[in-house]
JSON list of C-alpha atoms in Angstrom, two decimals:
[
{"chain": "W", "resi": 3, "resn": "MET", "atom": "CA", "xyz": [138.04, 98.32, 123.92]},
{"chain": "W", "resi": 4, "resn": "SER", "atom": "CA", "xyz": [138.83, 102.01, 123.71]},
{"chain": "W", "resi": 5, "resn": "THR", "atom": "CA", "xyz": [137.51, 104.11, 126.55]},
{"chain": "W", "resi": 6, "resn": "THR", "atom": "CA", "xyz": [135.68, 106.20, 123.96]},
{"chain": "W", "resi": 7, "resn": "GLU", "atom": "CA", "xyz": [133.78, 103.22, 122.53]},
{"chain": "W", "resi": 8, "resn": "ILE", "atom": "CA", "xyz": [130.32, 102.41, 123.81]},
{"chain": "W", "resi": 9, "resn": "PRO", "atom": "CA", "xyz": [129.03, 98.83, 123.67]},
{"chain": "W", "resi": 10, "resn": "ASP", "atom": "CA", "xyz": [126.04, 98.28, 121.41]},
{"chain": "W", "resi": 11, "resn": "SER", "atom": "CA", "xyz": [123.91, 97.40, 124.42]},
{"chain": "W", "resi": 12, "resn": "ALA", "atom": "CA", "xyz": [124.68, 100.77, 125.94]},
{"chain": "W", "resi": 13, "resn": "GLN", "atom": "CA", "xyz": [123.82, 102.77, 122.84]},
{"chain": "W", "resi": 14, "resn": "PRO", "atom": "CA", "xyz": [120.72, 104.90, 123.39]},
{"chain": "W", "resi": 15, "resn": "ARG", "atom": "CA", "xyz": [117.67, 103.63, 121.51]},
{"chain": "W", "resi": 16, "resn": "ARG", "atom": "CA", "xyz": [116.22, 105.91, 118.87]},
{"chain": "W", "resi": 17, "resn": "ARG", "atom": "CA", "xyz": [112.71, 106.92, 119.84]},
{"chain": "W", "resi": 18, "resn": "LEU", "atom": "CA", "xyz": [110.29, 106.05, 117.08]},
{"chain": "W", "resi": 19, "resn": "SER", "atom": "CA", "xyz": [107.68, 108.52, 115.96]},
{"chain": "W", "resi": 20, "resn": "ARG", "atom": "CA", "xyz": [104.09, 107.50, 116.70]},
{"chain": "W", "resi": 21, "resn": "GLU", "atom": "CA", "xyz": [103.57, 106.64, 113.03]},
{"chain": "W", "resi": 22, "resn": "ASP", "atom": "CA", "xyz": [106.72, 104.53, 112.86]},
{"chain": "W", "resi": 23, "resn": "ARG", "atom": "CA", "xyz": [105.85, 102.76, 116.12]},
{"chain": "W", "resi": 24, "resn": "GLN", "atom": "CA", "xyz": [102.40, 101.88, 114.84]},
{"chain": "W", "resi": 25, "resn": "ARG", "atom": "CA", "xyz": [103.94, 100.58, 111.62]},
{"chain": "W", "resi": 26, "resn": "GLN", "atom": "CA", "xyz": [106.31, 98.42, 113.67]},
{"chain": "W", "resi": 27, "resn": "LEU", "atom": "CA", "xyz": [103.45, 97.05, 115.78]},
{"chain": "W", "resi": 28, "resn": "LEU", "atom": "CA", "xyz": [101.28, 96.29, 112.76]},
{"chain": "W", "resi": 29, "resn": "ASP", "atom": "CA", "xyz": [104.14, 94.51, 110.99]},
{"chain": "W", "resi": 30, "resn": "MET", "atom": "CA", "xyz": [104.77, 92.42, 114.11]},
{"chain": "W", "resi": 31, "resn": "ALA", "atom": "CA", "xyz": [101.04, 91.65, 114.43]},
{"chain": "W", "resi": 32, "resn": "TRP", "atom": "CA", "xyz": [100.93, 90.41, 110.82]},
{"chain": "W", "resi": 33, "resn": "GLN", "atom": "CA", "xyz": [103.99, 88.25, 111.54]},
{"chain": "W", "resi": 34, "resn": "LEU", "atom": "CA", "xyz": [102.38, 86.76, 114.65]},
{"chain": "W", "resi": 35, "resn": "ILE", "atom": "CA", "xyz": [99.20, 85.90, 112.75]},
{"chain": "W", "resi": 36, "resn": "ARG", "atom": "CA", "xyz": [101.25, 84.34, 109.96]},
{"chain": "W", "resi": 37, "resn": "GLU", "atom": "CA", "xyz": [103.29, 82.21, 112.37]},
{"chain": "W", "resi": 38, "resn": "GLU", "atom": "CA", "xyz": [100.80, 81.42, 115.13]},
{"chain": "W", "resi": 39, "resn": "GLY", "atom": "CA", "xyz": [97.30, 82.29, 113.89]},
{"chain": "W", "resi": 40, "resn": "THR", "atom": "CA", "xyz": [94.82, 85.01, 114.76]},
{"chain": "W", "resi": 41, "resn": "ASP", "atom": "CA", "xyz": [93.82, 83.42, 118.07]},
{"chain": "W", "resi": 42, "resn": "ALA", "atom": "CA", "xyz": [97.36, 83.95, 119.40]},
{"chain": "W", "resi": 43, "resn": "LEU", "atom": "CA", "xyz": [97.17, 87.70, 118.83]},
{"chain": "W", "resi": 44, "resn": "THR", "atom": "CA", "xyz": [96.64, 89.64, 122.04]},
{"chain": "W", "resi": 45, "resn": "LEU", "atom": "CA", "xyz": [97.84, 93.11, 122.98]},
{"chain": "W", "resi": 46, "resn": "GLY", "atom": "CA", "xyz": [100.06, 91.71, 125.73]},
{"chain": "W", "resi": 47, "resn": "TYR", "atom": "CA", "xyz": [101.67, 89.13, 123.47]},
{"chain": "W", "resi": 48, "resn": "LEU", "atom": "CA", "xyz": [102.19, 91.74, 120.76]},
{"chain": "W", "resi": 49, "resn": "ALA", "atom": "CA", "xyz": [103.95, 93.99, 123.29]},
{"chain": "W", "resi": 50, "resn": "GLU", "atom": "CA", "xyz": [106.21, 91.12, 124.34]},
{"chain": "W", "resi": 51, "resn": "LYS", "atom": "CA", "xyz": [107.15, 90.22, 120.77]},
{"chain": "W", "resi": 52, "resn": "ALA", "atom": "CA", "xyz": [107.66, 93.84, 119.74]},
{"chain": "W", "resi": 53, "resn": "GLY", "atom": "CA", "xyz": [109.89, 94.52, 122.76]},
{"chain": "W", "resi": 54, "resn": "VAL", "atom": "CA", "xyz": [107.72, 97.33, 124.14]},
{"chain": "W", "resi": 55, "resn": "THR", "atom": "CA", "xyz": [105.65, 97.77, 127.26]},
{"chain": "W", "resi": 56, "resn": "LYS", "atom": "CA", "xyz": [101.95, 96.93, 127.31]},
{"chain": "W", "resi": 57, "resn": "PRO", "atom": "CA", "xyz": [100.90, 100.58, 127.75]},
{"chain": "W", "resi": 58, "resn": "VAL", "atom": "CA", "xyz": [102.57, 101.41, 124.42]},
{"chain": "W", "resi": 59, "resn": "VAL", "atom": "CA", "xyz": [100.42, 98.86, 122.58]},
{"chain": "W", "resi": 60, "resn": "TYR", "atom": "CA", "xyz": [97.27, 99.83, 124.49]},
{"chain": "W", "resi": 61, "resn": "ASP", "atom": "CA", "xyz": [97.91, 103.48, 123.63]},
{"chain": "W", "resi": 62, "resn": "HIS", "atom": "CA", "xyz": [97.86, 102.63, 119.92]},
{"chain": "W", "resi": 63, "resn": "PHE", "atom": "CA", "xyz": [94.98, 100.14, 119.76]},
{"chain": "W", "resi": 64, "resn": "THR", "atom": "CA", "xyz": [93.12, 100.25, 123.13]},
{"chain": "W", "resi": 65, "resn": "THR", "atom": "CA", "xyz": [91.58, 96.78, 122.67]},
{"chain": "W", "resi": 66, "resn": "ARG", "atom": "CA", "xyz": [92.12, 93.60, 120.66]},
{"chain": "W", "resi": 67, "resn": "ALA", "atom": "CA", "xyz": [89.14, 94.64, 118.54]},
{"chain": "W", "resi": 68, "resn": "GLY", "atom": "CA", "xyz": [90.91, 97.93, 117.86]},
{"chain": "W", "resi": 69, "resn": "LEU", "atom": "CA", "xyz": [94.02, 96.06, 116.77]},
{"chain": "W", "resi": 70, "resn": "LEU", "atom": "CA", "xyz": [92.04, 93.81, 114.42]},
{"chain": "W", "resi": 71, "resn": "ALA", "atom": "CA", "xyz": [90.31, 96.86, 112.96]},
{"chain": "W", "resi": 72, "resn": "ALA", "atom": "CA", "xyz": [93.69, 98.55, 112.43]},
{"chain": "W", "resi": 73, "resn": "LEU", "atom": "CA", "xyz": [95.01, 95.45, 110.65]},
{"chain": "W", "resi": 74, "resn": "TYR", "atom": "CA", "xyz": [92.02, 95.37, 108.30]},
{"chain": "W", "resi": 75, "resn": "GLN", "atom": "CA", "xyz": [92.39, 99.10, 107.64]},
{"chain": "W", "resi": 76, "resn": "ASP", "atom": "CA", "xyz": [96.09, 98.54, 106.91]},
{"chain": "W", "resi": 77, "resn": "PHE", "atom": "CA", "xyz": [95.18, 95.82, 104.40]},
{"chain": "W", "resi": 78, "resn": "ASP", "atom": "CA", "xyz": [92.49, 97.99, 102.83]},
{"chain": "W", "resi": 79, "resn": "ARG", "atom": "CA", "xyz": [94.87, 100.94, 102.39]},
{"chain": "W", "resi": 80, "resn": "ARG", "atom": "CA", "xyz": [97.39, 98.70, 100.66]},
{"chain": "W", "resi": 81, "resn": "GLN", "atom": "CA", "xyz": [94.72, 97.24, 98.39]},
{"chain": "W", "resi": 82, "resn": "THR", "atom": "CA", "xyz": [93.31, 100.68, 97.53]},
{"chain": "W", "resi": 83, "resn": "ALA", "atom": "CA", "xyz": [96.74, 102.13, 96.73]},
{"chain": "W", "resi": 84, "resn": "LEU", "atom": "CA", "xyz": [97.57, 99.16, 94.48]},
{"chain": "W", "resi": 85, "resn": "MET", "atom": "CA", "xyz": [94.28, 99.41, 92.60]},
{"chain": "W", "resi": 86, "resn": "ASP", "atom": "CA", "xyz": [94.36, 103.21, 92.25]},
{"chain": "W", "resi": 87, "resn": "ALA", "atom": "CA", "xyz": [97.88, 103.14, 90.83]},
{"chain": "W", "resi": 88, "resn": "ALA", "atom": "CA", "xyz": [96.95, 100.41, 88.34]},
{"chain": "W", "resi": 89, "resn": "LEU", "atom": "CA", "xyz": [93.69, 102.13, 87.30]},
{"chain": "W", "resi": 90, "resn": "ALA", "atom": "CA", "xyz": [95.59, 105.32, 86.51]},
{"chain": "W", "resi": 91, "resn": "ASN", "atom": "CA", "xyz": [97.51, 103.41, 83.83]},
{"chain": "W", "resi": 92, "resn": "ALA", "atom": "CA", "xyz": [94.82, 100.96, 82.75]},
{"chain": "W", "resi": 93, "resn": "GLU", "atom": "CA", "xyz": [93.49, 100.58, 79.23]},
{"chain": "W", "resi": 94, "resn": "ALA", "atom": "CA", "xyz": [90.16, 102.43, 79.09]},
{"chain": "W", "resi": 95, "resn": "THR", "atom": "CA", "xyz": [88.12, 99.35, 78.20]},
{"chain": "W", "resi": 96, "resn": "LEU", "atom": "CA", "xyz": [85.92, 96.97, 80.17]},
{"chain": "W", "resi": 97, "resn": "SER", "atom": "CA", "xyz": [88.53, 94.24, 79.88]},
{"chain": "W", "resi": 98, "resn": "GLY", "atom": "CA", "xyz": [91.37, 96.55, 80.91]},
{"chain": "W", "resi": 99, "resn": "THR", "atom": "CA", "xyz": [89.53, 97.96, 83.91]},
{"chain": "W", "resi": 100, "resn": "ALA", "atom": "CA", "xyz": [88.20, 94.59, 85.05]},
{"chain": "W", "resi": 101, "resn": "THR", "atom": "CA", "xyz": [91.69, 93.12, 84.76]},
{"chain": "W", "resi": 102, "resn": "VAL", "atom": "CA", "xyz": [93.03, 95.81, 87.10]},
{"chain": "W", "resi": 103, "resn": "ILE", "atom": "CA", "xyz": [90.34, 95.14, 89.71]},
{"chain": "W", "resi": 104, "resn": "ALA", "atom": "CA", "xyz": [90.79, 91.36, 89.58]},
{"chain": "W", "resi": 105, "resn": "THR", "atom": "CA", "xyz": [94.58, 91.51, 89.63]},
{"chain": "W", "resi": 106, "resn": "ALA", "atom": "CA", "xyz": [94.79, 94.09, 92.40]},
{"chain": "W", "resi": 107, "resn": "TYR", "atom": "CA", "xyz": [92.39, 92.21, 94.66]},
{"chain": "W", "resi": 108, "resn": "VAL", "atom": "CA", "xyz": [93.97, 88.80, 94.26]},
{"chain": "W", "resi": 109, "resn": "ASP", "atom": "CA", "xyz": [97.56, 90.05, 94.39]},
{"chain": "W", "resi": 110, "resn": "CYS", "atom": "CA", "xyz": [96.96, 92.09, 97.54]},
{"chain": "W", "resi": 111, "resn": "VAL", "atom": "CA", "xyz": [95.50, 89.08, 99.35]},
{"chain": "W", "resi": 112, "resn": "LEU", "atom": "CA", "xyz": [98.39, 86.90, 98.18]},
{"chain": "W", "resi": 113, "resn": "THR", "atom": "CA", "xyz": [100.91, 89.50, 99.34]},
{"chain": "W", "resi": 114, "resn": "GLN", "atom": "CA", "xyz": [99.34, 89.33, 102.79]},
{"chain": "W", "resi": 115, "resn": "GLY", "atom": "CA", "xyz": [99.28, 85.52, 102.59]},
{"chain": "W", "resi": 116, "resn": "ASN", "atom": "CA", "xyz": [97.10, 83.42, 104.86]},
{"chain": "W", "resi": 117, "resn": "GLU", "atom": "CA", "xyz": [96.89, 86.17, 107.49]},
{"chain": "W", "resi": 118, "resn": "ILE", "atom": "CA", "xyz": [94.06, 88.22, 106.00]},
{"chain": "W", "resi": 119, "resn": "PRO", "atom": "CA", "xyz": [91.42, 85.42, 105.96]},
{"chain": "W", "resi": 120, "resn": "GLY", "atom": "CA", "xyz": [91.98, 85.02, 109.70]},
{"chain": "W", "resi": 121, "resn": "VAL", "atom": "CA", "xyz": [91.59, 88.75, 110.27]},
{"chain": "W", "resi": 122, "resn": "ILE", "atom": "CA", "xyz": [88.44, 88.89, 108.10]},
{"chain": "W", "resi": 123, "resn": "ALA", "atom": "CA", "xyz": [86.98, 85.94, 110.04]},
{"chain": "W", "resi": 124, "resn": "ALA", "atom": "CA", "xyz": [87.79, 87.65, 113.34]},
{"chain": "W", "resi": 125, "resn": "LEU", "atom": "CA", "xyz": [86.08, 90.82, 112.15]},
{"chain": "W", "resi": 126, "resn": "ALA", "atom": "CA", "xyz": [82.80, 88.91, 112.05]},
{"chain": "W", "resi": 127, "resn": "SER", "atom": "CA", "xyz": [83.11, 88.11, 115.77]},
{"chain": "W", "resi": 128, "resn": "THR", "atom": "CA", "xyz": [81.47, 91.31, 117.01]},
{"chain": "W", "resi": 129, "resn": "PRO", "atom": "CA", "xyz": [78.90, 93.75, 115.57]},
{"chain": "W", "resi": 130, "resn": "GLU", "atom": "CA", "xyz": [81.41, 96.60, 115.87]},
{"chain": "W", "resi": 131, "resn": "LEU", "atom": "CA", "xyz": [84.07, 94.85, 113.83]},
{"chain": "W", "resi": 132, "resn": "GLU", "atom": "CA", "xyz": [81.54, 93.61, 111.30]},
{"chain": "W", "resi": 133, "resn": "ARG", "atom": "CA", "xyz": [80.37, 97.21, 110.86]},
{"chain": "W", "resi": 134, "resn": "ILE", "atom": "CA", "xyz": [83.94, 98.35, 110.14]},
{"chain": "W", "resi": 135, "resn": "LYS", "atom": "CA", "xyz": [84.35, 95.59, 107.57]},
{"chain": "W", "resi": 136, "resn": "ARG", "atom": "CA", "xyz": [81.06, 96.53, 105.90]},
{"chain": "W", "resi": 137, "resn": "GLU", "atom": "CA", "xyz": [82.07, 100.20, 105.74]},
{"chain": "W", "resi": 138, "resn": "TYR", "atom": "CA", "xyz": [85.30, 99.41, 103.92]},
{"chain": "W", "resi": 139, "resn": "GLU", "atom": "CA", "xyz": [83.53, 96.96, 101.64]},
{"chain": "W", "resi": 140, "resn": "ALA", "atom": "CA", "xyz": [81.00, 99.66, 100.71]},
{"chain": "W", "resi": 141, "resn": "ILE", "atom": "CA", "xyz": [83.82, 102.04, 99.74]},
{"chain": "W", "resi": 142, "resn": "PHE", "atom": "CA", "xyz": [85.46, 99.35, 97.59]},
{"chain": "W", "resi": 143, "resn": "LEU", "atom": "CA", "xyz": [82.18, 98.42, 95.88]},
{"chain": "W", "resi": 144, "resn": "GLU", "atom": "CA", "xyz": [81.34, 102.04, 95.13]},
{"chain": "W", "resi": 145, "resn": "LYS", "atom": "CA", "xyz": [84.78, 102.52, 93.59]},
{"chain": "W", "resi": 146, "resn": "CYS", "atom": "CA", "xyz": [84.21, 99.46, 91.41]},
{"chain": "W", "resi": 147, "resn": "ARG", "atom": "CA", "xyz": [80.77, 100.73, 90.41]},
{"chain": "W", "resi": 148, "resn": "ASN", "atom": "CA", "xyz": [82.19, 104.11, 89.40]},
{"chain": "W", "resi": 149, "resn": "VAL", "atom": "CA", "xyz": [85.05, 102.79, 87.27]},
{"chain": "W", "resi": 150, "resn": "LEU", "atom": "CA", "xyz": [82.95, 100.07, 85.60]},
{"chain": "W", "resi": 151, "resn": "SER", "atom": "CA", "xyz": [79.80, 102.11, 84.92]},
{"chain": "W", "resi": 152, "resn": "PRO", "atom": "CA", "xyz": [81.16, 103.76, 81.73]},
{"chain": "W", "resi": 153, "resn": "PHE", "atom": "CA", "xyz": [81.22, 100.31, 80.12]},
{"chain": "W", "resi": 154, "resn": "ALA", "atom": "CA", "xyz": [77.63, 99.36, 81.03]},
{"chain": "W", "resi": 155, "resn": "ASP", "atom": "CA", "xyz": [75.97, 101.35, 78.22]},
{"chain": "W", "resi": 156, "resn": "GLY", "atom": "CA", "xyz": [74.26, 103.69, 80.63]},
{"chain": "W", "resi": 157, "resn": "ALA", "atom": "CA", "xyz": [72.97, 100.91, 82.87]},
{"chain": "W", "resi": 158, "resn": "GLU", "atom": "CA", "xyz": [73.24, 100.95, 86.63]},
{"chain": "W", "resi": 159, "resn": "ILE", "atom": "CA", "xyz": [75.46, 98.24, 88.07]},
{"chain": "W", "resi": 160, "resn": "GLY", "atom": "CA", "xyz": [73.32, 96.95, 90.91]},
{"chain": "W", "resi": 161, "resn": "GLN", "atom": "CA", "xyz": [74.32, 96.17, 94.48]},
{"chain": "W", "resi": 162, "resn": "ALA", "atom": "CA", "xyz": [73.44, 92.49, 94.08]},
{"chain": "W", "resi": 163, "resn": "GLY", "atom": "CA", "xyz": [75.94, 92.10, 91.26]},
{"chain": "W", "resi": 164, "resn": "LEU", "atom": "CA", "xyz": [78.62, 93.98, 93.16]},
{"chain": "W", "resi": 165, "resn": "ARG", "atom": "CA", "xyz": [78.07, 91.83, 96.25]},
{"chain": "W", "resi": 166, "resn": "ALA", "atom": "CA", "xyz": [78.32, 88.68, 94.12]},
{"chain": "W", "resi": 167, "resn": "MET", "atom": "CA", "xyz": [81.57, 90.00, 92.66]},
{"chain": "W", "resi": 168, "resn": "LEU", "atom": "CA", "xyz": [82.98, 90.67, 96.14]},
{"chain": "W", "resi": 169, "resn": "GLY", "atom": "CA", "xyz": [81.99, 87.21, 97.34]},
{"chain": "W", "resi": 170, "resn": "ALA", "atom": "CA", "xyz": [83.77, 85.68, 94.36]},
{"chain": "W", "resi": 171, "resn": "ALA", "atom": "CA", "xyz": [86.83, 87.88, 94.96]},
{"chain": "W", "resi": 172, "resn": "GLU", "atom": "CA", "xyz": [87.11, 86.79, 98.60]},
{"chain": "W", "resi": 173, "resn": "ALA", "atom": "CA", "xyz": [86.56, 83.09, 97.86]},
{"chain": "W", "resi": 174, "resn": "LEU", "atom": "CA", "xyz": [88.92, 82.95, 94.88]},
{"chain": "W", "resi": 175, "resn": "SER", "atom": "CA", "xyz": [91.66, 84.90, 96.66]},
{"chain": "W", "resi": 176, "resn": "GLN", "atom": "CA", "xyz": [91.47, 82.67, 99.71]},
{"chain": "W", "resi": 177, "resn": "ALA", "atom": "CA", "xyz": [91.59, 79.57, 97.52]},
{"chain": "W", "resi": 178, "resn": "ALA", "atom": "CA", "xyz": [94.71, 80.94, 95.83]},
{"chain": "W", "resi": 179, "resn": "ALA", "atom": "CA", "xyz": [96.28, 81.83, 99.19]},
{"chain": "W", "resi": 180, "resn": "THR", "atom": "CA", "xyz": [95.85, 78.22, 100.37]},
{"chain": "W", "resi": 181, "resn": "ASP", "atom": "CA", "xyz": [97.11, 76.80, 97.03]},
{"chain": "W", "resi": 182, "resn": "GLU", "atom": "CA", "xyz": [93.76, 75.22, 96.22]},
{"chain": "W", "resi": 183, "resn": "ILE", "atom": "CA", "xyz": [93.94, 77.03, 92.89]},
{"chain": "W", "resi": 184, "resn": "SER", "atom": "CA", "xyz": [96.67, 79.06, 91.22]},
{"chain": "W", "resi": 185, "resn": "ALA", "atom": "CA", "xyz": [96.86, 82.84, 91.38]},
{"chain": "W", "resi": 186, "resn": "GLU", "atom": "CA", "xyz": [96.34, 82.97, 87.62]},
{"chain": "W", "resi": 187, "resn": "GLN", "atom": "CA", "xyz": [93.16, 80.89, 87.88]},
{"chain": "W", "resi": 188, "resn": "ALA", "atom": "CA", "xyz": [91.86, 83.18, 90.63]},
{"chain": "W", "resi": 189, "resn": "ARG", "atom": "CA", "xyz": [92.55, 86.32, 88.58]},
{"chain": "W", "resi": 190, "resn": "ASP", "atom": "CA", "xyz": [91.05, 84.86, 85.39]},
{"chain": "W", "resi": 191, "resn": "GLU", "atom": "CA", "xyz": [87.87, 83.65, 87.09]},
{"chain": "W", "resi": 192, "resn": "LEU", "atom": "CA", "xyz": [87.39, 86.95, 88.90]},
{"chain": "W", "resi": 193, "resn": "LEU", "atom": "CA", "xyz": [87.98, 88.83, 85.65]},
{"chain": "W", "resi": 194, "resn": "ALA", "atom": "CA", "xyz": [85.28, 86.77, 83.94]},
{"chain": "W", "resi": 195, "resn": "THR", "atom": "CA", "xyz": [82.92, 87.40, 86.87]},
{"chain": "W", "resi": 196, "resn": "ILE", "atom": "CA", "xyz": [83.41, 91.17, 86.69]},
{"chain": "W", "resi": 197, "resn": "ILE", "atom": "CA", "xyz": [82.93, 91.33, 82.92]},
{"chain": "W", "resi": 198, "resn": "ALA", "atom": "CA", "xyz": [79.80, 89.17, 83.12]},
{"chain": "W", "resi": 199, "resn": "MET", "atom": "CA", "xyz": [78.37, 91.43, 85.84]},
{"chain": "W", "resi": 200, "resn": "VAL", "atom": "CA", "xyz": [78.78, 94.55, 83.69]},
{"chain": "W", "resi": 201, "resn": "GLU", "atom": "CA", "xyz": [77.47, 92.86, 80.56]},
{"chain": "W", "resi": 202, "resn": "ARG", "atom": "CA", "xyz": [74.38, 91.59, 82.41]},
{"chain": "W", "resi": 203, "resn": "ALA", "atom": "CA", "xyz": [73.63, 95.12, 83.61]},
{"chain": "W", "resi": 204, "resn": "ALA", "atom": "CA", "xyz": [73.92, 96.48, 80.06]},
{"chain": "W", "resi": 205, "resn": "ALA", "atom": "CA", "xyz": [71.78, 93.66, 78.68]},
{"chain": "W", "resi": 206, "resn": "ARG", "atom": "CA", "xyz": [68.99, 94.32, 81.19]},
{"chain": "W", "resi": 207, "resn": "THR", "atom": "CA", "xyz": [68.86, 97.97, 80.18]},
{"chain": "W", "resi": 208, "resn": "ALA", "atom": "CA", "xyz": [68.83, 97.07, 76.48]},
{"chain": "W", "resi": 209, "resn": "LYS", "atom": "CA", "xyz": [66.03, 94.58, 77.05]},
{"chain": "W", "resi": 210, "resn": "ALA", "atom": "CA", "xyz": [63.97, 97.11, 79.01]},
{"chain": "W", "resi": 211, "resn": "GLY", "atom": "CA", "xyz": [64.31, 99.58, 76.12]},
{"chain": "W", "resi": 212, "resn": "ASP", "atom": "CA", "xyz": [62.97, 97.15, 73.53]}
]
């Protein structure tokens, strides 16, 4: 070896920015959940697998609950970006808009694989985490209400219908992620659920006006 060459092990490590470090830790956390399940995920184990010290992980997430919340927020951002991009190019019809919502929801869950159901289940373990989940759900449901309302003939799309839609979305996506049903079946059934919800709202208004 030339005296001017430095072994790889001796090369100085590039210091990651805080944003890049958090991205690295989240990606490793998703991998751990995928390979070993949500119960295996602790801040100490994440630090070990990511090759960093425990204080680094604690600085980013503080607690396991904070890590789980960050994972759900990461999933939600990905889902929102996917749906927003698709809505911008969607056909301005009930079918076109409902197709975007159904496809974006199912595809985002499938992209994350079996990891997200475990994270969602863990979020129900404490009131704090359940509150975070509810807050993000409320944002998603309001977005759906806003983009679907123009096709309801002036009717209000009620919270009960939106909650039923979300329940169907979660159940169908999880069934597709575990290969109980196909992705296409999940998308098609969710699409039908969304269209039926909007049509019921319009029909109630029409009936009330008779």
